[in-house]
CSV table of C-alpha atoms in Angstrom, one decimal:
chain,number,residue,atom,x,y,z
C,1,UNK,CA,28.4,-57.9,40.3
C,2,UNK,CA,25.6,-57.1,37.8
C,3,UNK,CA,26.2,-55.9,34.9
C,4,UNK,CA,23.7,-53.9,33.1
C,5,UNK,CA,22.6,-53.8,30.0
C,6,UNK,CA,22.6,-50.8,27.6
C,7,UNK,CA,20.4,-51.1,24.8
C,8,UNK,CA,22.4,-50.0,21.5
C,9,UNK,CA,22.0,-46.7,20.0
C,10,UNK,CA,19.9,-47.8,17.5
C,11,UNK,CA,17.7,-49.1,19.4
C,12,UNK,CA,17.7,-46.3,21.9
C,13,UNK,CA,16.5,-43.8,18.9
C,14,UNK,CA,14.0,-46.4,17.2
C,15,UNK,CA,12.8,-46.2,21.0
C,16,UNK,CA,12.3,-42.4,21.1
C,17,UNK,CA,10.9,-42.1,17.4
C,18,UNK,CA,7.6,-43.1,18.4
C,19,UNK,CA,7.5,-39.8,21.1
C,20,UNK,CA,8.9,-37.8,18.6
C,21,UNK,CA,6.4,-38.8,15.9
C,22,UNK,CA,3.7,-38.1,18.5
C,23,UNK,CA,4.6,-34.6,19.4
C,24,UNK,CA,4.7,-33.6,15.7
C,25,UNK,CA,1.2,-35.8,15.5
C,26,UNK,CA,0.0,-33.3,18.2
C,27,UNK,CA,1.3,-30.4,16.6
C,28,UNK,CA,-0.4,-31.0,13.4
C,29,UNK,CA,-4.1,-32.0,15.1
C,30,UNK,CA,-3.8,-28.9,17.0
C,31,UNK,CA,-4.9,-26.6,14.5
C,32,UNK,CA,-7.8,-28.5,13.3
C,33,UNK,CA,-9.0,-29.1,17.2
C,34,UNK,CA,-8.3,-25.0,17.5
C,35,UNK,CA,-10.8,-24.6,14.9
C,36,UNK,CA,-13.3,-26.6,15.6
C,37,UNK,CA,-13.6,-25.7,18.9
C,38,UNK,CA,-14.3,-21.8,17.3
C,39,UNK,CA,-16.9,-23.1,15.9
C,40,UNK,CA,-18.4,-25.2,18.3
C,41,UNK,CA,-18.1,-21.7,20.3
C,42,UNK,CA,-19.9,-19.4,17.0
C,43,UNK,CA,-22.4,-22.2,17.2
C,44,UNK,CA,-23.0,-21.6,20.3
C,45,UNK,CA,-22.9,-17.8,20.4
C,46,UNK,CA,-25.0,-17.7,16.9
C,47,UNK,CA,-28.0,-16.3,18.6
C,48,UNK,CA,-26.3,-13.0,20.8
C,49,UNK,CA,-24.0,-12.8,17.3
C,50,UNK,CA,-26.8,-12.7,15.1
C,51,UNK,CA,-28.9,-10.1,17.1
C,52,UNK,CA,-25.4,-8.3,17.5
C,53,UNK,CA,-25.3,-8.1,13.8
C,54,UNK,CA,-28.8,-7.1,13.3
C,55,UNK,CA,-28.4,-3.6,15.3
C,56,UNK,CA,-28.7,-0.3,12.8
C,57,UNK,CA,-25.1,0.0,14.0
C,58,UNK,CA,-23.7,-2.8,12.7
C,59,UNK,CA,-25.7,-2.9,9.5
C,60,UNK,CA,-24.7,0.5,8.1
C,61,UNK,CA,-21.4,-0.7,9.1
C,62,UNK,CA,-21.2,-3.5,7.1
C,63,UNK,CA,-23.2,-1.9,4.6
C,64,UNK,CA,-20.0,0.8,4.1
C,65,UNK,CA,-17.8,-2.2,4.8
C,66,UNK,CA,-18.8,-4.7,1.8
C,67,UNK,CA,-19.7,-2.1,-0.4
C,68,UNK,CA,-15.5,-0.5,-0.3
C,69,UNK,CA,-14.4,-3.8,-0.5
C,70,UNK,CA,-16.6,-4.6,-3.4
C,71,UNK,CA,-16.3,-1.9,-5.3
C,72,UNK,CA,-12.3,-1.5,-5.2
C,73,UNK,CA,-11.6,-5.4,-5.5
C,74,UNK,CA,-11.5,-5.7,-9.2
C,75,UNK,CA,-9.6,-2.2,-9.5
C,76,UNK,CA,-6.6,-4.2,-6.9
C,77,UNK,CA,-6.9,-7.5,-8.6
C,78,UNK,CA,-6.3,-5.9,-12.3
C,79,UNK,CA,-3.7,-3.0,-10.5
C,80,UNK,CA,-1.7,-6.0,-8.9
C,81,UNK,CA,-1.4,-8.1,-11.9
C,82,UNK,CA,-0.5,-5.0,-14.7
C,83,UNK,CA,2.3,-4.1,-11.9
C,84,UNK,CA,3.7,-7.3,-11.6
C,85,UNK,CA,3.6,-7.3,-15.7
C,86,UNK,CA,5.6,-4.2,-15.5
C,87,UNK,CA,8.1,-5.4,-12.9
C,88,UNK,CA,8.9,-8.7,-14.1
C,89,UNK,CA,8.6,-8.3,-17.8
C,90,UNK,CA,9.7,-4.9,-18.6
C,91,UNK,CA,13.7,-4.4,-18.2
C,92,UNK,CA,14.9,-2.0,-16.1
C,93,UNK,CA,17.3,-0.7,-19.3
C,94,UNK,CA,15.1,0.8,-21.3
C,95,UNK,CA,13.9,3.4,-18.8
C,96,UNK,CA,17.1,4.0,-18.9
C,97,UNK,CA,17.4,4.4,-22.3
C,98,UNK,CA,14.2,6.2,-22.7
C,99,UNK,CA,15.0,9.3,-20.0
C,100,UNK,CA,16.8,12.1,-21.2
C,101,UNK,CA,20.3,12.8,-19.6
C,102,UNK,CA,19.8,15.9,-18.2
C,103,UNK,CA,18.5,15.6,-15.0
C,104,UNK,CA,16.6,18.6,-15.1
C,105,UNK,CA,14.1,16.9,-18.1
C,106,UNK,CA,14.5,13.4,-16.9
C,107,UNK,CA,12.4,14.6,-13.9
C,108,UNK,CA,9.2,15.5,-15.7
C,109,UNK,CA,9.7,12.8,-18.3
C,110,UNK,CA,9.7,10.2,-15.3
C,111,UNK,CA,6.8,11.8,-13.5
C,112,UNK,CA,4.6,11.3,-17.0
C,113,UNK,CA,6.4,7.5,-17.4
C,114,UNK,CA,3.7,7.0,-14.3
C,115,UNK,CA,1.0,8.1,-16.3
C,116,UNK,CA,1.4,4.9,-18.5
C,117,UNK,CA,2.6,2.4,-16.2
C,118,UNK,CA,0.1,0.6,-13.9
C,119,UNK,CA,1.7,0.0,-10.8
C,120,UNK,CA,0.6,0.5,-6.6
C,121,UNK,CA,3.4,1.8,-4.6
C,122,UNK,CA,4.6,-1.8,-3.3
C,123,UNK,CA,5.6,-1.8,-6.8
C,124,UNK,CA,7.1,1.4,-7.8
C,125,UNK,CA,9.8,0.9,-4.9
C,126,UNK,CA,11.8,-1.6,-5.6
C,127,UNK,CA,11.4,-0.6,-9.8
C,128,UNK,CA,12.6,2.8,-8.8
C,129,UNK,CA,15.7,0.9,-6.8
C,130,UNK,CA,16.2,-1.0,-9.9
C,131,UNK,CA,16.4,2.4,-11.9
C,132,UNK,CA,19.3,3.8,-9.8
C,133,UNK,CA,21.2,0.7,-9.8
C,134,UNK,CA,21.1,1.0,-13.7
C,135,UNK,CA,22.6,4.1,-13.5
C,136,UNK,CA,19.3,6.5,-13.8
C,137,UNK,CA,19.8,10.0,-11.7
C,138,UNK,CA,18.1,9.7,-8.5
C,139,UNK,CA,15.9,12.9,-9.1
C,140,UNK,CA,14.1,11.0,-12.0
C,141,UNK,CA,13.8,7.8,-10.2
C,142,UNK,CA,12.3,9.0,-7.2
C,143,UNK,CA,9.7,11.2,-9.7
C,144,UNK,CA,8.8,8.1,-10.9
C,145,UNK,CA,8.3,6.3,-7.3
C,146,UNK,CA,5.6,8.9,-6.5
C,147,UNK,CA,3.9,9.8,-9.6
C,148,UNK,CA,3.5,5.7,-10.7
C,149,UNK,CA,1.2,5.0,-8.0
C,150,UNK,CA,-1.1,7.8,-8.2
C,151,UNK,CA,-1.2,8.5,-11.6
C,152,UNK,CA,-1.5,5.5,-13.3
C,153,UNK,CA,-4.4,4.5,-16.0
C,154,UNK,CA,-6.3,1.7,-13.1
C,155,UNK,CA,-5.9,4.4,-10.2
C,156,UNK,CA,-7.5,7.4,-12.3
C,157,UNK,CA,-10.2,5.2,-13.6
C,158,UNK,CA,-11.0,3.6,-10.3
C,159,UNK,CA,-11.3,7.8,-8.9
C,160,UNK,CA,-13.8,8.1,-11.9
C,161,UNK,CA,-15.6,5.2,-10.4
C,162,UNK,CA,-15.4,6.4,-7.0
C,163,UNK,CA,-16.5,9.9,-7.3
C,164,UNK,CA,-19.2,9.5,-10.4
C,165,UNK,CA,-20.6,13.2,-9.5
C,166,UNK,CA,-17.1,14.7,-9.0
C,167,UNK,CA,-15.2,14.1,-12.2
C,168,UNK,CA,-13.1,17.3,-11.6
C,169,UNK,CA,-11.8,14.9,-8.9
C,170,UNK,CA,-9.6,12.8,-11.7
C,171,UNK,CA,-7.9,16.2,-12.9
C,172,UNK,CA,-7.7,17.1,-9.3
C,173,UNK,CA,-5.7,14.1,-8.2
C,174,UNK,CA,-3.7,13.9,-11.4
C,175,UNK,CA,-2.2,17.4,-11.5
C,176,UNK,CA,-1.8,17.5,-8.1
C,177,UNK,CA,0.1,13.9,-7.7
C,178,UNK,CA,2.2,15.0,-10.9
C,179,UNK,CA,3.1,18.3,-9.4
C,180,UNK,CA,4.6,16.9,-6.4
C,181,UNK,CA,6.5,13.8,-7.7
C,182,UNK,CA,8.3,16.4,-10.1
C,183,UNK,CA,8.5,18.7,-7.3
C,184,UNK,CA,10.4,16.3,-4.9
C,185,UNK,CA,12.6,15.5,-8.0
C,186,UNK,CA,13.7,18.4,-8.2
C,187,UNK,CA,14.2,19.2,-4.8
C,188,UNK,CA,16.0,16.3,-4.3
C,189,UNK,CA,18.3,17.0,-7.2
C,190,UNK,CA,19.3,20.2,-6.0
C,191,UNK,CA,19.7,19.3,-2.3
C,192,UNK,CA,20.1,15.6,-1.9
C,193,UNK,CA,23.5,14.2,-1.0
C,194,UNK,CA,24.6,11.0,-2.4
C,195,UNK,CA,25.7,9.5,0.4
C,196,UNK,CA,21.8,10.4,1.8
C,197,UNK,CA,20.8,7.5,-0.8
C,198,UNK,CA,22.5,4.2,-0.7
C,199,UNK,CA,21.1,2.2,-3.8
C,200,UNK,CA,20.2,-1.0,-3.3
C,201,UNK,CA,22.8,-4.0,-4.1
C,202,UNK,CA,20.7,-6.6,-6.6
C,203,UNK,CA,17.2,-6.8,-7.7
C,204,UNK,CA,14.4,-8.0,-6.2
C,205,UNK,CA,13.6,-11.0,-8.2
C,206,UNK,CA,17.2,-12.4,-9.3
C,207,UNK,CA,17.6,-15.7,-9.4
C,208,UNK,CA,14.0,-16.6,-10.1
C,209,UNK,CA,12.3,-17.3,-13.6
C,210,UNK,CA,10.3,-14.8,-15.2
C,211,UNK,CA,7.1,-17.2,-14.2
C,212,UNK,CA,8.4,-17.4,-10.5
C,213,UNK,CA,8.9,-14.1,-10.3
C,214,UNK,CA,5.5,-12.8,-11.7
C,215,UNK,CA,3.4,-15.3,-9.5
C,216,UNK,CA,5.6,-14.6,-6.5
C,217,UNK,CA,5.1,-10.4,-6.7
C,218,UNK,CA,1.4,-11.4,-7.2
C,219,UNK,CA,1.2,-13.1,-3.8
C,220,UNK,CA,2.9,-10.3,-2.2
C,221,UNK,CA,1.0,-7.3,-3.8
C,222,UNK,CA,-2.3,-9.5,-3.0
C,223,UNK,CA,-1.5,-10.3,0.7
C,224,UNK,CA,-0.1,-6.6,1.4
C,225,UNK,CA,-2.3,-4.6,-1.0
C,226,UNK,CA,-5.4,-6.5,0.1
C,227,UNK,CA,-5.2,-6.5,3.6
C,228,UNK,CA,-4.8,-2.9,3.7
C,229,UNK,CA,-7.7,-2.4,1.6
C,230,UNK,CA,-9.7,-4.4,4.5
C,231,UNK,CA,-8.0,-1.9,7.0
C,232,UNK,CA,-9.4,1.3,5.4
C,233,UNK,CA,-12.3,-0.5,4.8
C,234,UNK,CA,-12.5,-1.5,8.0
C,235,UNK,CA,-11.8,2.4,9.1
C,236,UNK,CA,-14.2,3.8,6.8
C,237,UNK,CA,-17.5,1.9,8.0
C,238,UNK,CA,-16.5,2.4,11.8
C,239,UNK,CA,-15.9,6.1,10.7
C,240,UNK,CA,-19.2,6.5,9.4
C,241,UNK,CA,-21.1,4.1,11.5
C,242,UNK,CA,-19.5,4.8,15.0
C,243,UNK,CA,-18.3,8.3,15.2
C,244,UNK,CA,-20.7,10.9,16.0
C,245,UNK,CA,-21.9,12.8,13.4
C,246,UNK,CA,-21.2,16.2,15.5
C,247,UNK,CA,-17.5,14.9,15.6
C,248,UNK,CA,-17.4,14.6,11.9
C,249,UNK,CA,-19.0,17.8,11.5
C,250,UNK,CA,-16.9,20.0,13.4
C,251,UNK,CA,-13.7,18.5,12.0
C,252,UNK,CA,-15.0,18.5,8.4
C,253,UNK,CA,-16.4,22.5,9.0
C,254,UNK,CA,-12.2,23.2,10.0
C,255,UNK,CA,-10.8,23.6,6.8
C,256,UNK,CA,-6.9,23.5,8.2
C,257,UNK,CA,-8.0,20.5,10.5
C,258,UNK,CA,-10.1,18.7,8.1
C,259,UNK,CA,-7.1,18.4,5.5
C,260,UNK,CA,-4.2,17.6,8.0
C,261,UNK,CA,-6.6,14.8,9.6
C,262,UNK,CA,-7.6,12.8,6.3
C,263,UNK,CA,-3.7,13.2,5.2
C,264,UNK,CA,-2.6,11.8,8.7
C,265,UNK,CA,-4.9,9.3,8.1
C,266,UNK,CA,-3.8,8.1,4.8
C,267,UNK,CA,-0.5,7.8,6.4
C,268,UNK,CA,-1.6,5.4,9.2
C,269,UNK,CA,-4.0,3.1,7.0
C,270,UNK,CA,-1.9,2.9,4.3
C,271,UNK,CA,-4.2,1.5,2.0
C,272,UNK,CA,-3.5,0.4,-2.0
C,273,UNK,CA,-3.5,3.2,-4.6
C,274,UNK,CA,-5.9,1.4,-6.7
C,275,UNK,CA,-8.6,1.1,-3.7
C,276,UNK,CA,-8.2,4.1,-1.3
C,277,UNK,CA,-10.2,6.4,-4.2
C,278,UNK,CA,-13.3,4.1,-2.5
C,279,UNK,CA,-12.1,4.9,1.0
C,280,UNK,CA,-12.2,8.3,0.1
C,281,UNK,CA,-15.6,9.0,-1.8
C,282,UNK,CA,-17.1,7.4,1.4
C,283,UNK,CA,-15.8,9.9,3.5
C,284,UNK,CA,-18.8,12.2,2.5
C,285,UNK,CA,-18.3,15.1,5.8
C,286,UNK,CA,-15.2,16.1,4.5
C,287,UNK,CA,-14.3,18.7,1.7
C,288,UNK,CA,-13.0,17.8,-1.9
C,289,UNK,CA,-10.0,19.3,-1.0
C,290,UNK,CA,-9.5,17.4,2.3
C,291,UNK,CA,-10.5,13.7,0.8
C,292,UNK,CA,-7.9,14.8,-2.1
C,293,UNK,CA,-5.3,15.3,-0.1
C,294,UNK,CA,-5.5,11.9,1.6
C,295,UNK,CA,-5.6,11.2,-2.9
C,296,UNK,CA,-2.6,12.2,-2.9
C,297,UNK,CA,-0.8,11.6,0.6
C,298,UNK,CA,-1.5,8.0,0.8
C,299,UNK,CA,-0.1,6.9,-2.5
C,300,UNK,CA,3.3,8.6,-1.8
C,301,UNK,CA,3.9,8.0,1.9
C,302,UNK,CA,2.5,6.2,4.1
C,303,UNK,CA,3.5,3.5,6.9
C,304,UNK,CA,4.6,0.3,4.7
C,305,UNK,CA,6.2,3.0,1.9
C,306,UNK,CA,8.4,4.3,4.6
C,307,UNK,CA,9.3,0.6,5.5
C,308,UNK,CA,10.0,0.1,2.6
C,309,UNK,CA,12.2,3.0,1.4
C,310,UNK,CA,14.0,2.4,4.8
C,311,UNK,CA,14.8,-0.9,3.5
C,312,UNK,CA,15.7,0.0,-0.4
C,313,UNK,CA,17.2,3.6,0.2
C,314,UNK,CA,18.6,3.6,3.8
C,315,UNK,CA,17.0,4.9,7.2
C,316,UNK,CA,18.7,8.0,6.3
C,317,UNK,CA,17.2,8.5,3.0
C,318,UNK,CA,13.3,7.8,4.2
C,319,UNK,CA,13.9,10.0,7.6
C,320,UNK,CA,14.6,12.9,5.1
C,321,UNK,CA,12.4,11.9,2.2
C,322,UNK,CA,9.3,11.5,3.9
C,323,UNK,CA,8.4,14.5,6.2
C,324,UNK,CA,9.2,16.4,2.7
C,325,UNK,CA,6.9,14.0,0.8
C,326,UNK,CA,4.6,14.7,3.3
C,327,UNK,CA,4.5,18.4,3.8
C,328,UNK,CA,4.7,18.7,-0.2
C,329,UNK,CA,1.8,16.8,-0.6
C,330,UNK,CA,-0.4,18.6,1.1
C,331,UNK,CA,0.9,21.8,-0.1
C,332,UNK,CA,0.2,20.2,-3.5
C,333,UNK,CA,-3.4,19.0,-2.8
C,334,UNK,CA,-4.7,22.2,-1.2
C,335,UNK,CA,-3.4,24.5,-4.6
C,336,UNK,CA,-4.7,22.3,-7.0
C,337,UNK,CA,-8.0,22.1,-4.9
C,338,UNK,CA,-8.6,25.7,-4.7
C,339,UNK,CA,-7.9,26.2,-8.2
C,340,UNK,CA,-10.0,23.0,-9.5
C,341,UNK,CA,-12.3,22.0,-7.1
């Protein structure tokens, strides 16, 4: 009878280490063969790329393109790094303290607290969760949520930047942000529901040191914040480049039309507070009034905001918050343009 041998179990997994080892092996040399096969490819391609490039077309398009970006890059770098200041450093207590207790005056007094408090709307979420779970009436948080963003010292100086020839612009987009955060406050204190709003259980950066936690909001304001800002950059030189100017004209000379379709549009590009002022002042066809309402839209609600008030607040809380934000907003823009601009 034979009798076969079975190799031990040692052996048997020293024996399949080596195919493991080379399936990892392949996994890591499969990037770097990805990439240099794109480039063998763009190497190959340079000349239809290059006279691709060289079209009038694609030259005022990049030409819009790098000169957004440029332009609203330092604006995000210094508006990511005061917010993360402000998150990290600056305890959610004394907001607390410093509100006044009647709900009625906390509003207001919130809505100003933006005015002082650099911060792009990825940040003013999860501090204005951080104010209701300290015990701060909803109605002043949520003033604060919407005014921070848009009325902050980096955003208003980055609109001064943005429209040079329109300073009536920074007034504009003040009053007009300032007015509906209180606005919504108030609305919300007088017909919100508590169990519309379910506060969110622990803080965004517990557990973490204070250096962990400022570097760590800096790499997520960066990677959202700056890859919108190539989005609505992105949307802004096709805009201008692609569309045809008749197009532009006739929904620019539609008053109604020109203001819903900029504030839409702030909702779907959802692009950082402290860049979309660049967005805007290249949107030359359109009105003051139309390219301050997407001012004021974007920085309150847009796509990743309602994400992310889903995930803070509840579903039930952002299904009801924003289509008020929303209609509010526009509301807001188009009375303090006809009055200022």
């Amino acid at each position: 009878m034979a009798i076969t041998e079975e190799a031990p179990p040692g052996e048997a997994a020293q024996g399949e280490a080596p195919a493991a080892l080379g399936e990892k092996e392949g996994r890591r040399l499969s990037s770097p063969l990805a990439l240099t096969l794109l480039l063998l490819v763009a190497l190959m391609l340079q000349g239809p790329i290059r006279g691709a490039l060289s079209t009038p077309v694609m030259q005022s398009w990049m030409t819009v393109f790098v000169a957004v970006v440029v332009q609203a890059l330092p604006f995000l770098v210094l508006g990511v790094l005061l917010s993360a200041v402000i998150a990290v450093f600056v305890p959610p207590s004394f907001f607390a303290r410093a509100l006044p207790s009647r709900p009625a005056l906390a509003v207001p007094v919130a809505g100003m607290a933006g005015a002082v408090l650099p911060g792009c709307e990825c940040a003013s979420v999860p501090v204005a969760g951080a104010l209701v779970r300290r015990g701060v009436t909803p109605a002043a948080a949520l003033a604060f949520l919407l005014s921070a963003p848009a009325i902050n010292p980096i955003v208003l100086t980055a609109t001064a930047v943005a429209f040079p020839r329109d300073p009536e612009m920074v007034v504009a987009r003040f009053a007009a942000s300032l007015l509906v955060a209180c606005a919504m406050g108030w609305l919300w204190q007088r017909v919100g529901r508590t169990d519309w709003l379910r506060p969110p259980a622990h803080a965004t950066h517990e557990g973490q040191s204070r250096g962990e936690a400022f570097w760590g909001s800096v790499r997520h304001d960066v990677m959202h914040a700056g890859g919108f800002l190539v989005l609505g950059a992105t949307a802004a030189a096709t805009l201008k480049a692609v569309a045809p100017a008749s197009w532009l004209r006739t929904a620019a000379d539609n008053p109604v039309f020109s203001v819903l379709a900029l504030a839409v549009l702030a909702v779907v590009l959802s692009i950082c507070s402290e860049a979309d002022a660049f967005v805007a002042a290249s949107l030359t066809q359109f009105s003051l009034t139309a390219r301050l309402a997407f001012l004021v839209v974007g920085p309150m609600i847009d796509l990743k905001l309602f994400a992310m008030q889903a995930g803070t607040f509840g579903r039930g809380f952002a299904l009801r918050f924003a289509p008020a934000t929303f209609a509010l907003a526009i509301v807001g823009a188009v009375l303090t343009g006809a009055v200022l601009l």
